[in-house]
XYZ file of C-alpha atoms in Angstrom:
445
model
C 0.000 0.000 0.000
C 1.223 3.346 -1.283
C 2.014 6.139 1.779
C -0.568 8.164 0.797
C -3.129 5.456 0.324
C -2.138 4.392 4.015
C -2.791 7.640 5.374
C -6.218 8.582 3.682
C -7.131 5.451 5.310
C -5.526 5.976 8.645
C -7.391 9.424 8.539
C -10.816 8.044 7.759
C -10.222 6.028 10.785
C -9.780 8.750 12.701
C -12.218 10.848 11.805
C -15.462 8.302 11.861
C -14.237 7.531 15.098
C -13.974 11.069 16.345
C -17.182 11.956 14.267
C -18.755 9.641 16.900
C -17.453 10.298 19.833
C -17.973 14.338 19.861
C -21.437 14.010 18.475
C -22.198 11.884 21.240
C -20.386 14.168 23.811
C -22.119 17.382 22.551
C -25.527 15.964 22.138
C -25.541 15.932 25.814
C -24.105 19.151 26.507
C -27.334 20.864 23.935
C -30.183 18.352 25.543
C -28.567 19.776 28.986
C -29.197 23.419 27.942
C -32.782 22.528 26.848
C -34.695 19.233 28.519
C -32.777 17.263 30.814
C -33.713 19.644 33.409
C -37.024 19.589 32.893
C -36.994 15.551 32.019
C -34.792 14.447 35.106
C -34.160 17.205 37.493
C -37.517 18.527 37.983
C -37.316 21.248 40.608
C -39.471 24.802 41.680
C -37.932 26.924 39.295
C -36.358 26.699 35.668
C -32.844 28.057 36.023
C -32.614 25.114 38.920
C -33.458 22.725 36.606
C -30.672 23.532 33.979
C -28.386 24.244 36.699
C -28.759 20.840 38.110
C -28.528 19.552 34.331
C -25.683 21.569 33.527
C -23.893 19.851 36.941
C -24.783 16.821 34.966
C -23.208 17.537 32.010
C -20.030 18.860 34.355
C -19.616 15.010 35.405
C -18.634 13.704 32.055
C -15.486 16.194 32.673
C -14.780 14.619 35.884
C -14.347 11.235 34.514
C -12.618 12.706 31.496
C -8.836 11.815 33.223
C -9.806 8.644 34.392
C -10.518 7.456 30.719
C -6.875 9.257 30.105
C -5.014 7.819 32.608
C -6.630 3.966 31.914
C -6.818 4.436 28.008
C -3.542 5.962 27.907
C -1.579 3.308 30.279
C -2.710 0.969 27.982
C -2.169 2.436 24.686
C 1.360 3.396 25.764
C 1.711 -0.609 26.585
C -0.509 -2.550 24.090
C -0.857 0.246 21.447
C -3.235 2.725 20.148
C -6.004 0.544 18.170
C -7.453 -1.469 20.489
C -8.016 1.182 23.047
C -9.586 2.940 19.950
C -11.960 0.203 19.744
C -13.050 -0.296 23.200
C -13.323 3.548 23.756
C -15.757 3.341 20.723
C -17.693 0.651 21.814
C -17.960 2.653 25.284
C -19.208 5.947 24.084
C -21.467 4.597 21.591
C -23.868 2.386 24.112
C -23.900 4.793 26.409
C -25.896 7.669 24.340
C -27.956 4.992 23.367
C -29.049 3.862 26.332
C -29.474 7.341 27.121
C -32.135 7.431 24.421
C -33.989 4.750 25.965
C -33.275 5.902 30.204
C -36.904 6.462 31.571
C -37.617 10.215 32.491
C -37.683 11.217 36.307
C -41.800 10.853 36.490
C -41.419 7.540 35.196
C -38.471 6.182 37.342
C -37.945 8.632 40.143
C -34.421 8.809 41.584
C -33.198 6.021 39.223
C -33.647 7.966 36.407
C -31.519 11.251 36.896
C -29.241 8.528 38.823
C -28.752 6.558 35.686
C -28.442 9.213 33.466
C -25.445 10.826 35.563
C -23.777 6.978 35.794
C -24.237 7.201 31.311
C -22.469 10.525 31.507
C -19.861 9.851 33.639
C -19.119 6.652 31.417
C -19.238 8.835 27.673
C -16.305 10.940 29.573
C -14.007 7.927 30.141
C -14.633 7.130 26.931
C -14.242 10.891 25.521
C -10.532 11.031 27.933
C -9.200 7.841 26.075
C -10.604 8.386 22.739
C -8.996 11.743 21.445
C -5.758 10.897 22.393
C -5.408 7.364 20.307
C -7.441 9.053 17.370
C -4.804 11.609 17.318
C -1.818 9.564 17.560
C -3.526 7.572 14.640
C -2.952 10.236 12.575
C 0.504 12.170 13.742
C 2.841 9.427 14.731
C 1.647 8.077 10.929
C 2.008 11.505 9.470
C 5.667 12.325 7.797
C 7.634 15.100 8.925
C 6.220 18.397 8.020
C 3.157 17.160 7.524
C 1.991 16.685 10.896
C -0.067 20.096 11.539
C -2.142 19.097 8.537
C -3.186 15.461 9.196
C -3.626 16.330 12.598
C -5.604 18.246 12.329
C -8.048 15.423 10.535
C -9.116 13.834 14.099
C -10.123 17.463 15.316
C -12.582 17.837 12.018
C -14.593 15.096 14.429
C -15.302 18.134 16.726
C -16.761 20.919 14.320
C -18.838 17.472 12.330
C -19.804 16.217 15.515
C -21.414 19.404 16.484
C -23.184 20.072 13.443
C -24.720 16.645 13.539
C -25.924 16.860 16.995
C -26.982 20.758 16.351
C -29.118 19.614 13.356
C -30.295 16.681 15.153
C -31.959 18.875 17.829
C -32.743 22.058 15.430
C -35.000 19.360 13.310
C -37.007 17.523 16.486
C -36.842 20.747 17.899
C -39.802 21.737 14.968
C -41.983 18.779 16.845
C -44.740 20.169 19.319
C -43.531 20.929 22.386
C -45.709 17.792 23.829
C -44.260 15.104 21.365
C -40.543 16.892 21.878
C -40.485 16.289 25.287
C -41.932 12.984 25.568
C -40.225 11.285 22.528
C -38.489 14.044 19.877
C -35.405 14.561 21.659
C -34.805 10.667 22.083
C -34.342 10.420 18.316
C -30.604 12.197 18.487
C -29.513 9.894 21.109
C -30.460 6.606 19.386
C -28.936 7.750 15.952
C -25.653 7.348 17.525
C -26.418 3.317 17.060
C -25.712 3.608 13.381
C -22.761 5.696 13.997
C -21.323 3.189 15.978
C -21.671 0.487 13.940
C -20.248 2.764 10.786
C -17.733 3.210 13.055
C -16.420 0.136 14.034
C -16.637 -1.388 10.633
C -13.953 1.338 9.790
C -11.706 1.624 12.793
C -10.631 -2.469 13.000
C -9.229 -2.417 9.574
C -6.641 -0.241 10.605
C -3.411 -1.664 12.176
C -0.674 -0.060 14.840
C 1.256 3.623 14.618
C 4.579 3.420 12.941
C 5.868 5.669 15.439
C 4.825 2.700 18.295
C 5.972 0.265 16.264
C 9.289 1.521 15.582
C 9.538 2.367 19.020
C 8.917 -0.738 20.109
C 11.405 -2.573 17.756
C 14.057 -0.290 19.043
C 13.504 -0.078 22.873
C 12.620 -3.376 25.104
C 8.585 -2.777 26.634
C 8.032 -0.541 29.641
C 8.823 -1.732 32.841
C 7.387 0.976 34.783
C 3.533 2.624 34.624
C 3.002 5.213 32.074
C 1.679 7.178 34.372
C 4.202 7.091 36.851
C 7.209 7.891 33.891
C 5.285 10.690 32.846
C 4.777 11.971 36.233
C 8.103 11.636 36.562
C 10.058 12.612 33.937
C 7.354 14.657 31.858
C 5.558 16.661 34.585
C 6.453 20.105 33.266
C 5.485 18.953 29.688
C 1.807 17.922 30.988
C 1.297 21.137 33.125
C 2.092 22.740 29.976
C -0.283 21.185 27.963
C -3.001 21.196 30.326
C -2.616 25.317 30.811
C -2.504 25.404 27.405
C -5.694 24.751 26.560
C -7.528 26.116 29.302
C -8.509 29.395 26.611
C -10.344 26.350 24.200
C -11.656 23.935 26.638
C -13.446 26.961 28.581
C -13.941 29.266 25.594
C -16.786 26.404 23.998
C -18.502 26.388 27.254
C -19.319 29.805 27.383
C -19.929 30.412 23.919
C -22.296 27.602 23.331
C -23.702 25.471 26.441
C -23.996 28.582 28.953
C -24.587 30.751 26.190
C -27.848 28.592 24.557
C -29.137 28.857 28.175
C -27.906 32.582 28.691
C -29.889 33.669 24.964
C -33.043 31.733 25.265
C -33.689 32.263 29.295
C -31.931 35.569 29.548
C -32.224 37.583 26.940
C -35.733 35.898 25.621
C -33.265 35.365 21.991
C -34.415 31.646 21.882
C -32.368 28.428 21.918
C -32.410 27.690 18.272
C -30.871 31.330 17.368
C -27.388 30.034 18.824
C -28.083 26.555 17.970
C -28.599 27.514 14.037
C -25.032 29.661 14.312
C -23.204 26.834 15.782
C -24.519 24.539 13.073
C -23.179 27.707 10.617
C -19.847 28.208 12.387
C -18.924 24.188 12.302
C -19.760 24.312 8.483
C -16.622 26.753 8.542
C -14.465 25.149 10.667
C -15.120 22.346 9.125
C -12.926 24.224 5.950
C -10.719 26.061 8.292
C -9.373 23.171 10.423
C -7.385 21.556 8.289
C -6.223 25.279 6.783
C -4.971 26.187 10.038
C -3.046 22.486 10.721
C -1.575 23.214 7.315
C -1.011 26.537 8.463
C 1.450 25.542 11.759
C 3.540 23.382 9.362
C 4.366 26.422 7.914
C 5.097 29.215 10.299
C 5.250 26.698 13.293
C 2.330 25.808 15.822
C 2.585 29.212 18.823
C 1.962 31.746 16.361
C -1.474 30.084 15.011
C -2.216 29.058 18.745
C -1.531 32.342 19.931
C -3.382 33.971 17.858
C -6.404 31.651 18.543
C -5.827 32.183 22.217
C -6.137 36.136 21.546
C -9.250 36.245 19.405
C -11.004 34.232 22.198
C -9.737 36.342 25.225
C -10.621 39.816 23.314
C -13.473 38.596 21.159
C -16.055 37.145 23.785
C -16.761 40.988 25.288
C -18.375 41.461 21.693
C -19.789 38.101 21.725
C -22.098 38.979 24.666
C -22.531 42.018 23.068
C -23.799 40.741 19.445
C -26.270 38.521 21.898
C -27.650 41.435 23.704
C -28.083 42.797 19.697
C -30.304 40.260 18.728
C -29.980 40.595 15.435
C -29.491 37.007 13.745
C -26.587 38.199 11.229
C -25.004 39.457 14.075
C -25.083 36.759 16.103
C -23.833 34.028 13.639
C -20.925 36.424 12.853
C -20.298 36.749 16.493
C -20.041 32.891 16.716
C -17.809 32.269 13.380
C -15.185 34.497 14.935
C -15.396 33.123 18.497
C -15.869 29.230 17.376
C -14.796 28.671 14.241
C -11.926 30.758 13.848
C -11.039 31.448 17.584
C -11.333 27.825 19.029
C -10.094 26.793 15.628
C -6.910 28.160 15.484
C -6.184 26.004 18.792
C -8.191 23.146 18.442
C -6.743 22.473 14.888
C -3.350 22.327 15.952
C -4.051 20.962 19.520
C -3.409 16.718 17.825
C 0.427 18.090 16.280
C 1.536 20.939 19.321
C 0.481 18.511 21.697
C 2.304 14.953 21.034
C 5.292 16.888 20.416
C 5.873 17.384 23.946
C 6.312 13.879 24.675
C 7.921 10.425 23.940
C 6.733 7.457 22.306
C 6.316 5.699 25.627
C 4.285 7.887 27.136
C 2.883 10.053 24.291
C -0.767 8.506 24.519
C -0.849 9.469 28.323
C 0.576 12.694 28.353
C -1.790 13.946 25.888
C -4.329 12.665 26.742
C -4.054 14.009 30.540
C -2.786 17.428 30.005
C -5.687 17.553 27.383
C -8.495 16.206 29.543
C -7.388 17.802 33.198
C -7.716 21.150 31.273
C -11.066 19.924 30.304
C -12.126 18.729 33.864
C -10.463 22.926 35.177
C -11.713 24.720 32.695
C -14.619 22.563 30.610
C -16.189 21.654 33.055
C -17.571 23.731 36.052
C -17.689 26.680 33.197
C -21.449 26.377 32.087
C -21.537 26.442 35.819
C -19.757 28.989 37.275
C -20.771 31.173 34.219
C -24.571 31.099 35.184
C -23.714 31.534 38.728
C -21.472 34.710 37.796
C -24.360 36.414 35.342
C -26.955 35.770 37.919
C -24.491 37.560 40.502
C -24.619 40.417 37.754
C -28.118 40.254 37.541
C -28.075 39.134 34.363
C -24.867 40.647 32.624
C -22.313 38.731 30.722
C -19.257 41.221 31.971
C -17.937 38.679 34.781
C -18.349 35.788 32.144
C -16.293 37.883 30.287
C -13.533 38.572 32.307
C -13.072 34.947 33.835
C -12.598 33.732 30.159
C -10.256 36.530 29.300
C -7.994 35.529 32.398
C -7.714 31.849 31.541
C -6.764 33.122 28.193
C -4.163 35.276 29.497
C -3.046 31.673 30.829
C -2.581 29.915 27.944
C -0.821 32.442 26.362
C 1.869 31.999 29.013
C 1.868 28.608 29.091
C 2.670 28.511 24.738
C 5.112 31.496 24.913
C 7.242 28.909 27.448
C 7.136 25.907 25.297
C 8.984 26.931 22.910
C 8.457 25.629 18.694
C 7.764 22.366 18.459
C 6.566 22.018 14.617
C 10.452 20.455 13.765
C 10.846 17.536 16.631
C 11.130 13.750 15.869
C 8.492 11.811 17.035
C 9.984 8.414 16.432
C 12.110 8.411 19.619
C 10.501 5.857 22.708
C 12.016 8.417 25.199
C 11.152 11.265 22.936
C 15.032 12.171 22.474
C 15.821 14.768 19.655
C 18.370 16.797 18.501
C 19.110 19.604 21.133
C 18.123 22.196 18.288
C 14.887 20.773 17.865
C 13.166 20.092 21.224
C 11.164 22.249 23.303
C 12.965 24.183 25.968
C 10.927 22.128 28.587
C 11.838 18.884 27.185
C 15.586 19.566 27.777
C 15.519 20.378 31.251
C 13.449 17.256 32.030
C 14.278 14.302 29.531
């Protein structure tokens, strides 16, 4: 098989994979802003009800590092495709079953008790499943190529959100009655045939060359993943995890708080923000892989950076083009925040990010830096965010300014890491020539 035959196929993989899991992940996060309350955590008053749901959706964060930590102790001992699999398999059944849970009238305390154990189980599957999809892609990807076909995982993200968007936009025409009884099931089971798309795809691949290489050259592990990283990789993970604090909580406020924040708030109704997102992933969809192709070129902190930036400045006028109400507005508002803000980091987040580690414990330290940002600053943000407008009494300044300082964070945390767009992958201990690793690296590998 040709190279580039073996990569269009290792990046389908990737992608239906990824395709599934963030459509799954999201679908939550939009019934959360609209009927779980209502459905499962019936309580005096509305904004208690999406509060409560919103908590809900803040658990499949928490388990978000335990599917890093088991998925990536694995994959950095067995390899990357069979964790793919079973992380799959994971996600997949449980937004199905969540499709078929009871509502709280039905089942009482079971229900919103089972739905929280279903969430909690898509985030362990979420925490081990974007850190094998990516290092399908970029320890297969050639040298200078890696921005750009890593950025082909991340595509899941922008896809994933437009399918679960459109899912919910089209049941959301249903009358209220039949919407909350049985419309917004319909989403939930879809994901069935996903998964089994899925899976046909995703077995026919075989191993990373990077792992195999590495494990031709180097004897297996003898110590925990983990424990190595911890050890010898600790500044590299802090990095990674501060680094994409400004994207992890920059979603959260633009779209889950902020579909709850329009329609409840500012009376602009649910599907206004709902339609842009479904508009703005259409974009990213085309700007992803610009932007991967992008950091090959001028390297991966200037694109970041800039992403980073947009999203710290930028969401003071987001609020602002809410408050507007005009629909143009908004949707232009939302492009610039999600699909070219987020997007600048998120594209390059698969490339920027396995660069800062070693073969043996690449999958790990990915996928922890990358999930513990998620559990910080994913997700308590809906959260905090409603708690800090309704301390306002209804403005979006404070949301503003606690997304602009986490920002400021990440900005740090890339200006210390140094380039990274030129560093070898193929090394087990991540070893590179001293002109080519990150500053970080040197002082701890």
């Amino acid at each position: 098989m040709s190279a580039t035959r073996h990569m269009r196929r290792v990046s389908a993989a990737s992608l239906v994979g990824s395709v599934l899991e963030w459509y799954d992940f999201y679908l939550y996060g939009t019934a959360a802003a609209l009927v779980l309350g209502t459905l499962y955590f019936p309580a005096s008053d509305p904004s208690t009800e999406t509060l409560l749901a919103l908590l809900s959706f803040a658990g499949g964060f928490i388990t978000r590092p335990l599917g890093a930590v088991v998925f990536g102790h694995f994959g950095d001992r067995l390899g990357r495709k069979s964790m793919l699999v079973t992380t799959m398999m994971i996600m997949g059944l449980s937004t199905f079953a969540i499709g078929l849970l009871p509502a709280y009238e039905t089942w009482g305390f079971w229900a919103p008790a089972l739905l929280v154990v279903l969430r909690l189980l898509q985030g362990v599957a979420i925490g081990g499943e974007w850190g094998g999809a990516t290092l399908l892609t970029v320890e297969n990807a050639p040298n200078g190529r890696r921005g750009f076909f890593g950025s082909v995982p991340q595509l899941g993200a922008p896809i994933g959100l437009l399918l679960s968007a459109g899912a919910f936009a089209l049941v959301s025409q249903l009358p209220q009655e039949d919407m909350m009884s049985w419309g917004w099931r319909v989403p939930f089971l879809f994901s069935g045939l996903l998964l089994l798309a899925g899976m046909w795809v995703r077995v026919s691949v075989g191993e990373t060359e990077a792992f195999k290489a590495a494990r031709a050259t180097a004897a297996p592990p003898t110590s925990i993943p983990v424990v190595e990283l911890l050890r010898t990789h600790w500044r590299q993970t802090l990095l990674a995890l501060g680094a994409r604090l400004a994207d992890a909580a920059t979603f959260n406020v633009i779209n889950v708080f902020a579909i709850s924040y329009a329609a409840h708030t500012l009376g602009l109704g649910g599907n206004v923000v709902l339609t842009g997102f479904m508009v703005s992933s259409a974009v990213q969809i085309v700007l992803i892989p610009l932007f991967g192709k992008l950091s090959d070129q001028i390297g991966r902190r200037p694109v970041y950076g800039a992403g980073a930036v947009i999203c710290g400045v930028g969401v003071f006028g987001y609020f602002w083009a809410l408050e507007q109400g005009s629909v143009p507005v908004v949707w232009a508002a939302i492009i610039l925040m999600h699909a070219v803000g987020t997007g600048l980091m998120f594209s390059i987040q698969s490339a920027f990010f396995s660069e800062l580690f070693g073969t043996s414990v690449r999958y790990s330290g990915i996928s922890i830096g990358y999930q513990a940002s998620g559990l910080i600053a994913g997700a308590p943000t809906p959260a905090i965010a409603t708690g800090l407008a309704a301390w306002a009494g209804g403005a979006s300044w404070p949301v503003s300014t606690y997304l602009l300082v986490l920002c400021v964070i990440t900005l740090i945390c890339i200006v210390y890491v140094g380039e990274t767009a030129k560093r070898e992958l193929g090394s087990a201990s991540g070893g590179t020539t001293a002109e080519n690793a990150p500053a970080p690296a040197r002082s701890t590998t």
